[in-house]
């Protein structure tokens, strides 16, 4: 199923709004429940952090604007569910991240500088994962 910014995904009596939130990768999206009570932010916005921007066509400036324009514009009490967390946290709120996220409370220029100096190790499966991601996960059959 191909989706674009603003497309609804309906299931039962619920719907998710698709919000493009690129920056970690160009294809990142955030899914927002139709009543704006919760959002599933993928790797764009993590609890007190964000996705790295140093591989897979990432861009710190794009990520900053995505989070500020597509996620931080939601109501403050909107629950945020990131794709993962390295400290066992599972949920935050828009207001908590708007005020307490150490990276995303910076100015855009400061954020770009911080992201450029993270010097994170290369992920172990990056050479396998990125090509698969670029093909939308579609595997080529073995010949």
XYZ file of N, CA, C and O in Angstrom:
572
model
N 0.860 -1.181 0.000
C 0.000 0.000 0.000
C 0.894 1.228 0.000
O 1.693 1.426 0.913
N 0.790 2.043 -1.010
C 1.566 3.276 -1.077
C 0.740 4.408 -0.464
O -0.435 4.567 -0.780
N 1.362 5.141 0.421
C 0.676 6.240 1.094
C 1.465 7.520 0.905
O 2.678 7.489 0.656
N 0.768 8.626 1.026
C 1.397 9.937 0.922
C 0.951 10.803 2.091
O -0.003 10.482 2.800
N 1.643 11.897 2.266
C 1.325 12.846 3.330
C -0.160 13.200 3.292
O -0.687 13.559 2.245
N -0.829 13.044 4.431
C -2.236 13.389 4.541
C -3.191 12.244 4.276
O -4.378 12.350 4.590
N -2.707 11.137 3.697
C -3.589 10.005 3.417
C -4.101 9.394 4.711
O -3.334 9.186 5.650
N -5.408 9.067 4.763
C -5.936 8.344 5.928
C -5.791 6.836 5.734
O -5.842 6.337 4.613
N -5.587 6.157 6.829
C -5.611 4.699 6.843
C -6.743 4.328 7.779
O -6.681 4.595 8.981
N -7.779 3.736 7.233
C -8.983 3.427 8.008
C -8.989 1.965 8.427
O -8.622 1.092 7.649
N -9.402 1.729 9.673
C -9.568 0.375 10.178
C -10.640 0.415 11.260
O -10.560 1.176 12.207
N -11.686 -0.369 11.054
C -12.803 -0.337 11.990
C -13.375 1.061 12.091
O -13.595 1.732 11.089
N -13.564 1.531 13.310
C -14.101 2.881 13.519
C -12.999 3.924 13.679
O -13.267 5.080 14.003
N -11.760 3.523 13.444
C -10.617 4.417 13.621
C -9.991 4.781 12.283
O -10.200 4.123 11.276
N -9.180 5.828 12.321
C -8.386 6.209 11.160
C -7.085 6.820 11.650
O -7.041 7.473 12.701
N -6.044 6.574 10.902
C -4.745 7.204 11.146
C -4.472 8.178 10.019
O -4.684 7.852 8.847
N -4.019 9.366 10.371
C -3.583 10.341 9.384
C -2.095 10.129 9.147
O -1.316 10.015 10.091
N -1.707 10.078 7.901
C -0.299 9.939 7.538
C 0.323 11.334 7.475
O -0.168 12.197 6.755
N 1.394 11.539 8.240
C 2.130 12.798 8.193
C 3.574 12.500 7.816
O 4.297 11.842 8.569
N 3.984 12.973 6.669
C 5.372 12.786 6.257
C 6.267 13.462 7.282
O 6.047 14.619 7.641
N 7.266 12.733 7.788
C 8.198 13.310 8.766
C 9.623 12.872 8.422
O 10.281 12.208 9.205
N 10.081 13.243 7.217
C 11.415 12.833 6.777
C 12.524 13.519 7.566
O 12.295 14.499 8.265
N 13.702 12.985 7.405
C 14.892 13.543 8.048
C 15.790 12.433 8.531
O 16.975 12.397 8.235
N 15.233 11.498 9.309
C 15.989 10.290 9.676
C 16.252 9.515 8.388
O 17.371 9.130 8.107
N 15.196 9.303 7.623
C 15.268 8.823 6.246
C 14.243 9.636 5.460
O 13.340 10.244 6.052
N 14.337 9.645 4.141
C 13.362 10.434 3.373
C 11.952 9.861 3.397
O 10.991 10.567 3.131
N 11.802 8.589 3.758
C 10.483 7.969 3.751
C 9.808 7.881 5.097
O 8.760 7.248 5.220
N 10.358 8.495 6.119
C 9.758 8.399 7.456
C 8.388 9.060 7.499
O 8.175 10.114 6.894
N 7.475 8.421 8.219
C 6.140 8.973 8.416
C 5.755 8.845 9.883
O 6.280 8.000 10.612
N 4.854 9.702 10.290
C 4.230 9.647 11.603
C 2.753 9.383 11.355
O 2.150 9.982 10.469
N 2.189 8.468 12.123
C 0.770 8.154 12.016
C 0.052 8.736 13.224
O 0.422 8.450 14.362
N -0.961 9.559 12.974
C -1.684 10.259 14.031
C -3.123 9.755 14.062
O -3.815 9.776 13.035
N -3.560 9.303 15.238
C -4.944 8.874 15.393
C -5.863 10.048 15.075
O -5.547 11.191 15.404
N -6.999 9.773 14.445
C -7.860 10.839 13.932
C -8.346 11.828 14.985
O -8.642 12.970 14.670
N -8.391 11.443 16.263
C -8.790 12.407 17.300
C -7.586 13.139 17.910
O -7.737 13.898 18.856
N -6.414 12.929 17.360
C -5.148 13.562 17.793
C -4.777 13.231 19.226
O -4.046 13.981 19.873
N -5.236 12.083 19.717
C -4.899 11.678 21.085
C -3.585 10.915 21.158
O -2.990 10.814 22.234
N -3.118 10.386 20.029
C -1.847 9.674 20.024
C -1.221 9.705 18.644
O -1.917 9.841 17.634
N 0.115 9.602 18.640
C 0.879 9.593 17.394
C 1.979 8.548 17.493
O 2.580 8.367 18.554
N 2.201 7.874 16.390
C 3.235 6.854 16.278
C 4.326 7.446 15.399
O 4.151 7.598 14.191
N 5.443 7.843 16.031
C 6.422 8.712 15.391
C 7.580 7.994 14.707
O 8.461 8.658 14.163
N 7.597 6.679 14.722
C 8.705 5.974 14.086
C 10.022 6.386 14.709
O 10.143 6.494 15.930
N 11.017 6.653 13.873
C 12.330 7.084 14.357
C 12.525 8.598 14.264
O 13.594 9.100 14.600
N 11.515 9.324 13.791
C 11.664 10.779 13.702
C 11.812 11.386 15.090
O 12.766 12.107 15.375
N 10.867 11.085 15.969
C 10.888 11.611 17.335
C 10.919 10.444 18.303
O 10.009 9.617 18.317
N 11.983 10.366 19.068
C 12.117 9.366 20.120
C 11.891 10.060 21.458
O 11.840 11.291 21.523
N 11.782 9.316 22.518
C 11.612 9.928 23.829
C 12.943 10.554 24.234
O 13.951 9.871 24.369
N 12.935 11.868 24.345
C 14.109 12.684 24.676
C 15.239 12.521 23.655
O 16.401 12.643 23.957
N 14.849 12.270 22.416
C 15.840 12.129 21.356
C 15.165 12.136 20.000
O 14.007 12.530 19.848
N 15.909 11.669 19.004
C 15.396 11.582 17.634
C 16.271 10.604 16.868
O 17.340 10.204 17.342
N 15.824 10.233 15.709
C 16.601 9.336 14.874
C 17.864 10.006 14.366
O 17.914 11.224 14.189
N 18.874 9.195 14.143
C 20.124 9.733 13.598
C 19.902 10.190 12.164
O 18.956 9.753 11.502
N 20.748 11.068 11.689
C 20.570 11.639 10.350
C 21.814 11.490 9.484
O 21.927 12.134 8.452
N 22.716 10.597 9.886
C 24.003 10.495 9.197
C 24.095 9.358 8.184
O 25.166 9.074 7.684
N 22.984 8.708 7.868
C 23.001 7.687 6.828
C 21.622 7.563 6.204
O 20.664 8.180 6.667
N 21.518 6.764 5.160
C 20.262 6.492 4.468
C 19.571 7.783 4.041
O 18.374 7.945 4.224
N 20.325 8.690 3.470
C 19.817 9.965 2.952
C 19.163 10.826 4.030
O 18.220 11.574 3.761
N 19.658 10.724 5.259
C 19.137 11.545 6.338
C 19.552 12.993 6.193
O 20.515 13.321 5.498
N 18.825 13.872 6.872
C 19.130 15.301 6.838
C 18.638 15.928 8.134
O 17.431 15.918 8.425
N 19.571 16.454 8.918
C 19.220 17.020 10.227
C 18.251 18.199 10.099
O 17.285 18.297 10.868
N 18.489 19.082 9.153
C 17.613 20.247 8.989
C 16.191 19.807 8.626
O 15.212 20.325 9.169
N 16.080 18.819 7.749
C 14.772 18.299 7.359
C 14.075 17.657 8.556
O 12.874 17.872 8.779
N 14.820 16.877 9.344
C 14.227 16.232 10.518
C 13.722 17.265 11.510
O 12.613 17.143 12.050
N 14.507 18.280 11.771
C 14.111 19.342 12.693
C 12.769 19.950 12.270
O 11.841 20.079 13.070
N 12.670 20.302 10.988
C 11.435 20.923 10.505
C 10.267 19.934 10.515
O 9.132 20.311 10.829
N 10.531 18.671 10.201
C 9.475 17.660 10.248
C 8.877 17.563 11.641
O 7.650 17.574 11.811
N 9.732 17.447 12.639
C 9.248 17.300 14.014
C 8.501 18.553 14.456
O 7.404 18.476 15.014
N 9.067 19.717 14.185
C 8.435 20.958 14.639
C 7.135 21.265 13.905
O 6.205 21.814 14.511
N 7.054 20.900 12.619
C 5.871 21.242 11.830
C 4.808 20.147 11.800
O 3.625 20.447 11.643
N 5.203 18.890 11.940
C 4.249 17.784 11.793
C 3.887 17.102 13.112
O 2.848 16.454 13.192
N 4.755 17.209 14.119
C 4.501 16.526 15.388
C 4.272 17.525 16.518
O 3.291 17.427 17.255
N 5.148 18.502 16.645
C 5.006 19.464 17.740
C 3.798 20.376 17.567
O 3.455 21.128 18.480
N 3.120 20.333 16.435
C 1.896 21.116 16.243
C 0.655 20.383 16.755
O -0.431 20.954 16.771
N 0.841 19.135 17.184
C -0.264 18.374 17.773
C -0.555 18.890 19.192
O 0.297 19.560 19.790
N -1.716 18.576 19.756
C -2.013 19.019 21.128
C -0.959 18.514 22.115
O -0.409 17.419 21.950
N -0.694 19.292 23.127
C 0.334 18.954 24.117
C 0.107 17.630 24.811
O 1.065 16.942 25.171
N -1.150 17.237 25.001
C -1.426 15.981 25.701
C -1.474 14.771 24.760
O -1.756 13.656 25.192
N -1.181 14.986 23.496
C -1.136 13.880 22.534
C -0.013 12.928 22.944
O 1.134 13.349 23.151
N -0.350 11.653 23.077
C 0.645 10.645 23.457
C 1.545 10.326 22.274
O 1.078 10.194 21.142
N 2.831 10.217 22.553
C 3.833 9.921 21.530
C 4.355 8.509 21.760
O 4.863 8.198 22.843
N 4.232 7.677 20.736
C 4.768 6.315 20.778
C 5.853 6.208 19.723
O 5.553 6.177 18.532
N 7.129 6.172 20.126
C 8.203 6.051 19.146
C 8.367 4.602 18.686
O 7.793 3.680 19.279
N 9.172 4.407 17.653
C 9.425 3.059 17.139
C 10.147 2.203 18.169
O 9.906 1.013 18.272
N 11.026 2.815 18.940
C 11.796 2.074 19.946
C 12.389 3.053 20.940
O 12.341 4.264 20.749
N 12.945 2.509 22.007
C 13.623 3.321 23.010
C 14.713 2.468 23.632
O 14.505 1.285 23.904
N 15.867 3.042 23.827
C 16.999 2.296 24.377
C 17.016 2.254 25.899
O 17.886 1.654 26.489
N 16.052 2.915 26.545
C 16.023 2.973 28.010
C 14.753 2.366 28.595
O 14.459 2.561 29.774
N 13.972 1.673 27.782
C 12.767 1.011 28.273
C 11.545 1.902 28.370
O 10.512 1.476 28.875
N 11.624 3.129 27.898
C 10.477 4.034 27.923
C 9.573 3.714 26.735
O 10.057 3.379 25.656
N 8.275 3.826 26.925
C 7.363 3.461 25.843
C 6.468 4.593 25.361
O 5.940 4.522 24.257
N 6.295 5.632 26.163
C 5.369 6.694 25.778
C 5.804 8.025 26.390
O 6.385 8.065 27.477
N 5.530 9.092 25.661
C 5.773 10.449 26.128
C 4.576 11.264 25.646
O 3.578 10.704 25.186
N 4.649 12.570 25.749
C 3.618 13.443 25.186
C 4.288 14.505 24.330
O 5.491 14.765 24.458
N 3.494 15.125 23.492
C 4.018 16.208 22.663
C 4.591 17.309 23.553
O 5.696 17.807 23.311
N 3.873 17.680 24.601
C 4.351 18.764 25.475
C 5.672 18.407 26.156
O 6.571 19.244 26.247
N 5.792 17.164 26.631
C 7.058 16.749 27.245
C 8.209 16.883 26.260
O 9.281 17.396 26.613
N 8.013 16.433 25.046
C 9.096 16.486 24.067
C 9.365 17.910 23.592
O 10.507 18.288 23.366
N 8.316 18.718 23.469
C 8.503 20.132 23.082
C 9.339 20.873 24.103
O 10.096 21.783 23.762
N 9.210 20.506 25.388
C 9.891 21.258 26.444
C 11.122 20.562 27.018
O 11.989 21.235 27.578
N 11.215 19.224 26.908
C 12.291 18.492 27.574
C 13.255 17.767 26.651
O 14.288 17.281 27.112
N 12.949 17.671 25.360
C 13.821 16.947 24.449
C 15.115 17.753 24.272
O 15.084 18.867 23.753
N 16.261 17.205 24.718
C 17.491 17.998 24.704
C 17.975 18.409 23.321
O 18.688 19.403 23.199
N 17.597 17.696 22.306
C 18.016 18.056 20.943
C 17.018 18.992 20.280
O 17.389 19.976 19.646
N 15.747 18.682 20.405
C 14.739 19.391 19.632
C 14.219 20.651 20.296
O 13.383 21.346 19.737
N 14.744 20.988 21.472
C 14.451 22.293 22.077
C 15.480 23.330 21.632
O 15.335 24.508 21.935
N 16.496 22.882 20.906
C 17.514 23.785 20.370
C 16.971 24.520 19.150
O 15.957 24.138 18.585
N 17.705 25.556 18.722
C 17.373 26.185 17.445
C 17.746 25.204 16.338
O 18.504 24.246 16.560
N 17.259 25.441 15.148
C 17.562 24.554 14.025
C 19.070 24.499 13.781
O 19.629 23.414 13.592
N 19.731 25.629 13.790
C 21.182 25.652 13.543
C 21.940 24.867 14.611
O 22.865 24.114 14.299
N 21.542 25.029 15.884
C 22.197 24.287 16.961
C 21.936 22.787 16.820
O 22.830 21.969 17.033
N 20.716 22.423 16.452
C 20.357 21.017 16.247
C 21.224 20.397 15.152
O 21.775 19.308 15.326
N 21.371 21.089 14.041
C 22.189 20.582 12.930
C 23.628 20.372 13.392
O 24.248 19.348 13.077
N 24.169 21.285 14.176
C 25.541 21.137 14.695
C 25.663 19.923 15.606
O 26.613 19.146 15.504
N 24.710 19.752 16.524
C 24.731 18.604 17.441
C 24.677 17.301 16.653
O 25.450 16.366 16.898
N 23.777 17.220 15.688
C 23.608 15.988 14.917
C 24.853 15.672 14.085
O 25.185 14.505 13.883
N 25.550 16.694 13.638
C 26.750 16.460 12.818
C 27.935 15.976 13.649
O 28.903 15.456 13.107
N 27.847 16.124 14.969
C 28.964 15.743 15.848
C 28.676 14.514 16.708
O 29.399 14.252 17.665
N 27.633 13.738 16.381
C 27.296 12.576 17.203
C 28.332 11.460 17.101
O 28.548 10.726 18.064
N 28.948 11.308 15.940
C 29.975 10.276 15.730
C 29.521 8.903 16.219
O 30.225 8.232 16.973
N 28.344 8.486 15.776
C 27.795 7.193 16.164
C 28.451 6.068 15.366
O 28.832 6.262 14.212
N 28.577 4.882 15.964
C 29.156 3.764 15.222
C 28.223 3.332 14.093
O 27.000 3.505 14.173
N 28.808 2.752 13.058
C 28.037 2.240 11.932
C 27.211 1.044 12.405
O 27.752 0.120 13.011
N 25.889 1.060 12.164
C 25.060 -0.088 12.566
C 25.542 -1.375 11.893
O 25.925 -1.372 10.722
N 25.491 -2.486 12.627
C 26.027 -3.755 12.132
C 25.343 -4.231 10.857
O 25.988 -4.804 9.990
N 24.053 -4.038 10.723
C 23.303 -4.557 9.571
C 23.010 -3.502 8.502
O 22.212 -3.729 7.604
N 23.693 -2.352 8.567
C 23.376 -1.236 7.678
C 23.534 -1.592 6.203
O 22.726 -1.194 5.367
N 24.560 -2.372 5.866
C 24.796 -2.692 4.459
C 23.727 -3.624 3.894
O 23.529 -3.688 2.687
N 23.020 -4.323 4.737
C 21.900 -5.169 4.326
C 20.583 -4.391 4.414
O 19.740 -4.469 3.524
N 20.413 -3.628 5.494
C 19.137 -2.964 5.765
C 18.849 -1.812 4.809
O 17.717 -1.667 4.338
N 19.833 -0.983 4.521
C 19.572 0.187 3.683
C 19.122 -0.217 2.272
O 18.109 0.296 1.787
N 19.808 -1.136 1.600
C 19.301 -1.526 0.273
C 17.882 -2.090 0.334
O 17.053 -1.807 -0.538
N 17.571 -2.890 1.355
C 16.211 -3.417 1.497
C 15.218 -2.293 1.732
O 14.126 -2.280 1.148
N 15.583 -1.332 2.573
C 14.701 -0.190 2.826
C 14.478 0.625 1.553
O 13.379 1.108 1.300
N 15.519 0.784 0.753
C 15.413 1.568 -0.475
C 14.487 0.883 -1.482
O 13.925 1.532 -2.348
N 14.320 -0.434 -1.351
C 13.395 -1.179 -2.210
C 12.057 -1.370 -1.510
O 11.269 -2.224 -1.917
N 11.794 -0.629 -0.453
C 10.559 -0.755 0.336
C 10.423 -2.163 0.922
O 9.322 -2.672 1.072
N 11.549 -2.808 1.216
C 11.521 -4.122 1.826
C 11.259 -5.259 0.856
O 11.257 -6.418 1.243
N 11.067 -4.958 -0.412
C 10.790 -6.003 -1.410
C 12.073 -6.765 -1.677
O 13.097 -6.188 -2.030
N 12.015 -8.057 -1.481
C 13.179 -8.925 -1.656
C 13.235 -9.447 -3.084
O 12.219 -9.792 -3.672
N 14.433 -9.530 -3.630
C 14.637 -10.132 -4.940
C 14.782 -11.629 -4.754
O 15.615 -12.066 -3.948
N 13.989 -12.422 -5.467
C 14.101 -13.883 -5.296
C 15.489 -14.375 -5.686
O 16.099 -13.854 -6.613
N 15.963 -15.385 -4.936
C 17.264 -15.978 -5.265
C 17.153 -16.679 -6.611
O 16.151 -17.313 -6.919
N 18.215 -16.576 -7.425
C 18.181 -17.225 -8.746
C 18.896 -18.545 -8.740
O 19.574 -18.930 -7.900
